[in-house]
Structure formats: structure tokens, C-alpha cells
């Protein structure tokens, strides 16, 4: 089963790798990705979504098609779209969404 930590680690590695292949490898600030965070908040958005925070920037994207719903990540936003297109990422996000929904329903029933 996928976890948010797994996806965070995967995205962090992907972003660093993408930039290491670029000509600007000397200017990459790897430390800024140490606090990369992915989560979902069913109280803010009813549709399948995921939040991404990189440093002080934050954006929310649709799980269906990775359309940005709110916020912005600046330069790093392009990496989110590329990462989302990788095999299995969308399925893992959907799995986490279903888990979050079932946890929300069970906590409302308590």
C-alpha cells in the first residue's frame, strides 16, 4: 500500500534527478526539498486532489488529470506534471484518496 511518505520520497528523488541532468546542476539547492510534503484535505476539496508543498510554496492538483486547482510552485511546478505522468503515480494517489475517504467516513461515524 502506498503512503504519503513513499510519494514524497519518490517526488523528491525525481526532482533532484531531473535537475541533475540539466546544465544548472551547480545551482540546484537540494536542501530545499528536505521538507517536501504531499497530503490531501477532504475538508477543502471534495474532488480527488493532492497538495504539494516545496519550501514555502504550495499548490493543489487534481488526481484525475493533474490540473492545478490552486496555489503555485514556481519553477518546480513543471516537475509535478512530469512526475504525475510516471507509471503508477496516479494509481497510488487514487489509493491514498480512497483511504482518506474511508478514514473520514469512519471518523464521522464515531
Coordinates of N, CA and C in Angstrom, one line a residue:
X1 N 0.8 -1.2 0.0 CA 0.0 0.0 0.0 C 0.9 1.2 0.0
X2 N 0.5 2.2 -0.8 CA 1.3 3.4 -0.9 C 1.1 4.3 0.3
X3 N 2.0 5.1 0.7 CA 1.9 6.1 1.7 C 2.4 7.4 1.2
X4 N 2.0 8.5 1.9 CA 2.4 9.8 1.5 C 3.9 9.9 1.6
X5 N 4.5 9.3 2.6 CA 6.0 9.3 2.7 C 6.6 8.7 1.5
X6 N 6.1 7.6 1.0 CA 6.6 7.0 -0.2 C 6.6 7.9 -1.4
X7 N 5.4 8.6 -1.6 CA 5.3 9.5 -2.7 C 6.2 10.7 -2.5
X8 N 6.3 11.2 -1.3 CA 7.2 12.3 -1.1 C 8.7 12.0 -1.4
X9 N 9.1 10.8 -1.0 CA 10.5 10.4 -1.3 C 10.6 10.2 -2.8
X10 N 9.6 9.7 -3.5 CA 9.7 9.4 -4.9 C 9.7 10.8 -5.6
X11 N 8.9 11.7 -5.3 CA 8.9 13.0 -5.9 C 10.2 13.8 -5.6
X12 N 10.7 13.7 -4.4 CA 12.0 14.4 -4.1 C 13.1 13.8 -5.0
X13 N 13.2 12.5 -5.1 CA 14.2 11.9 -5.9 C 14.1 12.3 -7.3
X14 N 12.8 12.3 -7.8 CA 12.6 12.6 -9.2 C 13.0 14.1 -9.5
X15 N 12.7 15.0 -8.6 CA 13.0 16.4 -8.9 C 14.5 16.6 -8.9
X16 N 15.2 16.0 -7.9 CA 16.7 16.1 -7.9 C 17.3 15.5 -9.1
X17 N 16.8 14.3 -9.5 CA 17.3 13.6 -10.7 C 17.1 14.5 -12.0
X18 N 15.9 15.0 -12.1 CA 15.6 15.8 -13.3 C 16.6 17.0 -13.4
X19 N 16.9 17.6 -12.3 CA 17.7 18.8 -12.3 C 19.2 18.4 -12.4
X20 N 19.6 17.2 -12.0 CA 21.0 16.8 -12.1 C 21.3 16.5 -13.5
X21 N 20.3 16.2 -14.4 CA 20.5 16.0 -15.8 C 20.6 17.3 -16.5
X22 N 20.3 18.4 -15.9 CA 20.3 19.7 -16.5 C 21.7 20.3 -16.5
X23 N 21.8 21.4 -17.2 CA 23.1 22.1 -17.3 C 23.4 22.9 -16.0
X24 N 22.3 23.1 -15.2 CA 22.5 24.0 -14.0 C 22.7 23.2 -12.7
X25 N 23.3 22.1 -12.8 CA 23.4 21.2 -11.6 C 24.1 21.9 -10.4
X26 N 25.0 22.9 -10.7 CA 25.7 23.6 -9.7 C 24.8 24.5 -8.9
X27 N 23.7 24.9 -9.5 CA 22.8 25.8 -8.8 C 21.6 25.2 -8.1
X28 N 21.5 23.8 -8.2 CA 20.4 23.1 -7.5 C 20.6 23.1 -6.0
X29 N 19.5 23.6 -5.3 CA 19.5 23.6 -3.9 C 18.8 22.4 -3.4
X30 N 19.5 21.3 -3.2 CA 18.9 20.0 -2.8 C 18.2 20.1 -1.4
X31 N 18.8 20.9 -0.5 CA 18.2 21.0 0.8 C 16.8 21.6 0.8
X32 N 16.4 22.4 -0.2 CA 15.1 22.9 -0.1 C 14.0 21.8 -0.3
X33 N 14.4 20.6 -0.8 CA 13.5 19.5 -1.0 C 13.4 18.6 0.3
X34 N 14.2 18.9 1.3 CA 14.1 18.1 2.5 C 12.7 18.2 3.2
X35 N 12.1 19.3 3.0 CA 10.7 19.5 3.7 C 9.6 19.3 2.7
X36 N 9.8 18.7 1.6 CA 8.8 18.5 0.6 C 7.6 17.7 1.2
X37 N 6.4 18.1 1.0 CA 5.3 17.5 1.7 C 4.2 17.2 0.7
X38 N 3.5 16.1 0.7 CA 2.3 15.8 -0.1 C 1.2 15.3 0.9
X39 N 0.0 15.8 0.7 CA -1.1 15.4 1.5 C -2.4 15.7 0.8
X40 N -3.5 15.3 1.4 CA -4.9 15.5 0.9 C -5.7 16.1 2.1
X41 N -6.7 17.0 1.7 CA -7.5 17.6 2.7 C -9.0 17.6 2.2
X42 N -9.7 16.5 2.7 CA -11.1 16.4 2.2 C -12.0 17.5 2.6
X43 N -11.6 18.2 3.6 CA -12.5 19.3 4.1 C -12.4 20.6 3.2
X44 N -11.3 20.6 2.4 CA -11.1 21.8 1.5 C -11.6 21.5 0.1
X45 N -11.4 20.3 -0.4 CA -11.8 19.9 -1.8 C -12.5 18.6 -1.8
X46 N -13.6 18.5 -2.4 CA -14.4 17.3 -2.5 C -13.9 16.4 -3.6
X47 N -13.3 16.9 -4.6 CA -12.8 16.1 -5.7 C -11.5 15.5 -5.3
X48 N -11.1 14.4 -6.0 CA -9.8 13.8 -5.8 C -8.7 14.9 -6.0
X49 N -7.8 15.1 -5.1 CA -6.8 16.1 -5.2 C -5.6 15.7 -4.3
X50 N -4.5 16.4 -4.5 CA -3.3 16.3 -3.6 C -2.6 17.6 -3.6
X51 N -2.1 18.0 -2.4 CA -1.4 19.2 -2.1 C 0.1 18.8 -2.2
X52 N 0.9 19.8 -2.7 CA 2.4 19.6 -2.7 C 2.9 20.9 -2.1
X53 N 3.8 20.8 -1.1 CA 4.5 21.9 -0.6 C 6.0 21.7 -0.8
X54 N 6.6 22.7 -1.4 CA 8.1 22.8 -1.6 C 8.5 24.1 -1.0
X55 N 9.3 24.0 0.1 CA 9.8 25.1 0.8 C 8.6 25.9 1.3
X56 N 8.4 27.2 0.9 CA 7.3 28.0 1.3 C 6.2 28.0 0.3
X57 N 6.3 27.4 -0.8 CA 5.3 27.4 -1.9 C 4.4 26.2 -1.8
X58 N 3.2 26.3 -2.2 CA 2.2 25.3 -2.1 C 1.2 25.3 -3.2
X59 N 0.8 24.2 -3.7 CA -0.2 24.1 -4.8 C -1.0 22.8 -4.6
X60 N -2.2 22.9 -5.1 CA -3.1 21.7 -5.0 C -3.5 21.3 -6.5
X61 N -3.4 20.0 -6.7 CA -3.6 19.5 -8.1 C -4.7 18.4 -8.1
X62 N -5.4 18.2 -9.2 CA -6.4 17.2 -9.3 C -5.7 15.9 -9.6
X63 N -6.2 14.8 -8.9 CA -5.7 13.5 -9.1 C -6.1 13.0 -10.5
X64 N -7.3 13.4 -11.0 CA -7.8 13.0 -12.3 C -6.8 13.3 -13.4
X65 N -6.3 14.5 -13.5 CA -5.5 14.9 -14.7 C -4.4 15.9 -14.3
X66 N -4.1 16.1 -13.1 CA -3.0 16.9 -12.6 C -3.2 18.4 -12.9
X67 N -4.5 18.8 -13.1 CA -4.8 20.2 -13.3 C -4.6 20.9 -12.0
X68 N -3.9 22.1 -12.0 CA -3.7 22.8 -10.8 C -5.0 23.5 -10.4
X69 N -5.4 23.2 -9.2 CA -6.7 23.8 -8.6 C -6.4 25.1 -7.9
X70 N -5.3 25.3 -7.3 CA -5.0 26.5 -6.5 C -3.5 26.5 -6.2
X71 N -3.0 27.7 -6.0 CA -1.6 27.9 -5.5 C -0.6 27.9 -6.6
X72 N 0.7 27.7 -6.3 CA 1.7 27.7 -7.3 C 3.0 27.3 -6.7
X73 N 3.8 26.6 -7.5 CA 5.1 26.2 -7.0 C 6.3 26.8 -7.8
X74 N 6.0 27.7 -8.7 CA 7.0 28.4 -9.4 C 7.7 27.4 -10.3
X75 N 9.0 27.5 -10.4 CA 9.9 26.7 -11.2 C 9.6 25.2 -11.0
X76 N 9.4 24.7 -9.8 CA 9.2 23.3 -9.5 C 7.9 22.7 -10.1
X77 N 6.9 23.6 -10.4 CA 5.6 23.1 -10.8 C 5.8 22.1 -12.1
X78 N 6.7 22.4 -12.9 CA 6.8 21.6 -14.1 C 7.2 20.2 -13.8
X79 N 8.0 20.0 -12.7 CA 8.4 18.7 -12.2 C 7.2 17.9 -11.7
X80 N 6.2 18.5 -11.1 CA 5.0 17.8 -10.6 C 4.3 17.2 -11.8
X81 N 4.1 18.0 -12.9 CA 3.4 17.4 -14.1 C 4.1 16.2 -14.7
X82 N 5.5 16.3 -14.8 CA 6.3 15.2 -15.3 C 6.2 14.0 -14.4
X83 N 6.3 14.2 -13.1 CA 6.3 13.2 -12.1 C 4.9 12.5 -12.1
X84 N 3.8 13.3 -12.2 CA 2.5 12.7 -12.3 C 2.3 11.8 -13.4
X85 N 3.0 12.0 -14.5 CA 2.8 11.2 -15.7 C 3.6 9.9 -15.6
X86 N 4.4 9.7 -14.6 CA 5.1 8.4 -14.5 C 4.2 7.3 -14.1
X87 N 4.6 6.1 -14.5 CA 3.7 4.9 -14.3 C 3.5 4.7 -12.8
X88 N 2.2 4.5 -12.4 CA 1.9 4.2 -11.1 C 1.6 5.3 -10.1
X89 N 2.0 6.5 -10.5 CA 1.8 7.7 -9.6 C 0.3 8.0 -9.4
X90 N -0.4 8.1 -10.5 CA -1.8 8.4 -10.4 C -2.6 7.3 -9.6
X91 N -2.2 6.0 -9.8 CA -2.9 4.9 -9.1 C -2.6 5.0 -7.6
X92 N -1.3 5.3 -7.2 CA -1.0 5.5 -5.8 C -1.8 6.6 -5.2
X93 N -1.9 7.7 -5.9 CA -2.7 8.9 -5.4 C -4.1 8.5 -5.2
X94 N -4.7 7.8 -6.2 CA -6.1 7.4 -6.0 C -6.3 6.4 -4.9
X95 N -5.3 5.5 -4.6 CA -5.4 4.6 -3.5 C -5.4 5.4 -2.2
X96 N -4.5 6.4 -2.1 CA -4.5 7.3 -0.9 C -5.7 8.1 -0.7
X97 N -6.3 8.5 -1.8 CA -7.6 9.2 -1.8 C -8.7 8.3 -1.2
X98 N -8.8 7.1 -1.7 CA -9.8 6.2 -1.2 C -9.6 5.9 0.3
X99 N -8.3 5.7 0.7 CA -8.0 5.5 2.1 C -8.5 6.7 3.0
X100 N -8.2 7.9 2.5 CA -8.5 9.1 3.2 C -10.0 9.3 3.3
X101 N -10.7 8.9 2.3 CA -12.2 9.0 2.3 C -12.8 8.0 3.3
X102 N -12.3 6.8 3.3 CA -12.8 5.8 4.3 C -12.5 6.1 5.7
X103 N -11.3 6.7 5.9 CA -11.0 7.2 7.3 C -11.9 8.4 7.7
X104 N -12.2 9.2 6.7 CA -13.1 10.3 7.0 C -14.5 9.9 7.4
X105 N -15.0 8.9 6.7 CA -16.3 8.3 6.9 C -16.3 7.7 8.3
X106 N -15.3 6.9 8.6 CA -15.3 6.1 9.9 C -15.1 7.1 11.0
X107 N -14.4 8.2 10.9 CA -14.3 9.2 12.0 C -15.5 10.0 12.2
X108 N -16.3 10.2 11.1 CA -17.6 10.9 11.2 C -18.6 10.0 11.9
X109 N -18.5 8.7 11.8 CA -19.4 7.7 12.4 C -19.2 7.5 13.9
X110 N -18.0 7.9 14.3 CA -17.7 7.7 15.8 C -18.3 8.7 16.7

